[in-house]
Tab-separated table of C-alpha atoms in Angstrom:
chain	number	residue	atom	x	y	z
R	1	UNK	CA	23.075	-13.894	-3.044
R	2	UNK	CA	19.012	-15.135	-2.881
R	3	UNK	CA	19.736	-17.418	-0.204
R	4	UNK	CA	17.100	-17.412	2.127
R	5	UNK	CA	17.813	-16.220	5.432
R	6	UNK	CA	15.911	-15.466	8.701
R	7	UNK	CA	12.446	-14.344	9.216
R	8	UNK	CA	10.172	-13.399	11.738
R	9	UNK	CA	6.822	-15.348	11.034
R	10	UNK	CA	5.332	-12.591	13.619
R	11	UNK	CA	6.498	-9.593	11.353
R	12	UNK	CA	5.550	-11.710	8.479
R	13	UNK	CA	1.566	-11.814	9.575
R	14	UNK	CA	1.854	-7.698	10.495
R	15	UNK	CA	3.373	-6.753	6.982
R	16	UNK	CA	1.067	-9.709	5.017
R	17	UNK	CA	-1.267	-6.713	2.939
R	18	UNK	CA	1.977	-5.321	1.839
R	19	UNK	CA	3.024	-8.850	0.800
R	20	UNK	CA	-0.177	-9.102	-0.916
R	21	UNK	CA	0.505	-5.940	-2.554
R	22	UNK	CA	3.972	-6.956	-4.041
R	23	UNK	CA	2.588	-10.105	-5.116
R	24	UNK	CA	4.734	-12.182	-7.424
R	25	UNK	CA	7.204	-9.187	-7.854
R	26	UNK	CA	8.947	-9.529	-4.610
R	27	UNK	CA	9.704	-12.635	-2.696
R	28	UNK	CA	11.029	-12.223	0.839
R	29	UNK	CA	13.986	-13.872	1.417
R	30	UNK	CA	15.515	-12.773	4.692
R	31	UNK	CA	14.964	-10.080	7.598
R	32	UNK	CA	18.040	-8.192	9.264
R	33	UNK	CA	19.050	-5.874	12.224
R	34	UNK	CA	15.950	-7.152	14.593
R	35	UNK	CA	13.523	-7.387	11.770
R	36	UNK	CA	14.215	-3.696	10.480
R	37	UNK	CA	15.797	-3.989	7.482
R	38	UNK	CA	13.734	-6.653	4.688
R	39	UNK	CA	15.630	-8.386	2.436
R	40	UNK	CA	13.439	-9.326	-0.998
R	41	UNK	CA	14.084	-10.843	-4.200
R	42	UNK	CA	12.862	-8.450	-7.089
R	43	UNK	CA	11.748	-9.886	-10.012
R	44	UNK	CA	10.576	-6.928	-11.981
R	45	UNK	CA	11.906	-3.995	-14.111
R	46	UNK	CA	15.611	-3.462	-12.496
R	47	UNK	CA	14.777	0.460	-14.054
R	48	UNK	CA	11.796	0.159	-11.283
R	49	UNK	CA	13.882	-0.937	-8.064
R	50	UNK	CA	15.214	1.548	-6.279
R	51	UNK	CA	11.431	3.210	-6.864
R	52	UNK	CA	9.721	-0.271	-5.808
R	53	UNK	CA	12.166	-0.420	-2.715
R	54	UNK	CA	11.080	2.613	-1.360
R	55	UNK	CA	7.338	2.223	-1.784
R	56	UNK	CA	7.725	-1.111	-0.290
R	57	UNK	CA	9.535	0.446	2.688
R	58	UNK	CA	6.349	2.987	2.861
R	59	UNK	CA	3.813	-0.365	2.183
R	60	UNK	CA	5.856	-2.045	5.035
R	61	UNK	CA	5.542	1.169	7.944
R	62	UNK	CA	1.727	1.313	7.018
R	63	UNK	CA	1.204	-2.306	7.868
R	64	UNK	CA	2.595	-0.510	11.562
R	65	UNK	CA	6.325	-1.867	11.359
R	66	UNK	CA	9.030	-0.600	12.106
R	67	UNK	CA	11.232	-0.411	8.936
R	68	UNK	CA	14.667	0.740	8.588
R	69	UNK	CA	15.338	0.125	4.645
R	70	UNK	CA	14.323	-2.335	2.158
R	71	UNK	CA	16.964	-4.177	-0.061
R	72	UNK	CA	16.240	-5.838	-3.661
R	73	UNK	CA	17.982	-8.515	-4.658
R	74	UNK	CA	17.869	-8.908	-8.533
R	75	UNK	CA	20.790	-11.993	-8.600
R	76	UNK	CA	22.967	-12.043	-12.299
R	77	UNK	CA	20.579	-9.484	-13.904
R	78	UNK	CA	22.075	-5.826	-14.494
R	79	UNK	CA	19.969	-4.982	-16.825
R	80	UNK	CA	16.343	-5.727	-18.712
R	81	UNK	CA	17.655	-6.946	-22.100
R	82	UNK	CA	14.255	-7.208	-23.753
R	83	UNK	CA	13.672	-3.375	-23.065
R	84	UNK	CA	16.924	-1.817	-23.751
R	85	UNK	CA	17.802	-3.650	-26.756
R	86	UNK	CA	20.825	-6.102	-25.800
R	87	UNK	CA	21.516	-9.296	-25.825
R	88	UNK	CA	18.492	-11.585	-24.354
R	89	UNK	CA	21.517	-14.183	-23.082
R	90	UNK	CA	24.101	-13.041	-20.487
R	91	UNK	CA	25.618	-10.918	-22.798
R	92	UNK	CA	28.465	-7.857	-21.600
R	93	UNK	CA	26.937	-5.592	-18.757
């Protein structure tokens, strides 16, 4: 789900360049297992995530915090319609 959950405004200052870095790709939207484990809301390429989740996991340790693994949360989307040719509505995944 993209619920928002728990954050640490204290983490949140430390890891604020990598923020900046993500920019409007990546919301935060909840922090897990003592502020280890980032929860985001991905809003780019889903072809990119698992590429964008670990870079943000490296952007995160270089801001000097402790990061255990970095989860994207893309909601209904599967798939990038517009660049794979499919349906543009919530057609069959």
């Amino acid at each position: 789900s993209l619920r928002a959950g728990e954050v640490d405004e204290e983490i949140v200052k430390r890891i604020q360049p990598a923020l900046n870095v993500l920019g409007s790709v990546a919301d935060l939207l909840s922090m897990h297992n003592e502020g280890k484990v980032f929860r985001f809301h991905y809003h780019g390429l889903i072809k990119h995530r698992e590429g964008m989740a670990a870079w943000t996991e490296t952007l995160i340790r270089d801001c000097g915090v402790e990061c255990t693994g970095v989860v994207f949360e893309t909601g209904w989307r599967k798939r990038d319609p517009y660049y794979d040719g499919g349906d543009h509505w919530f057609g069959p995944y």
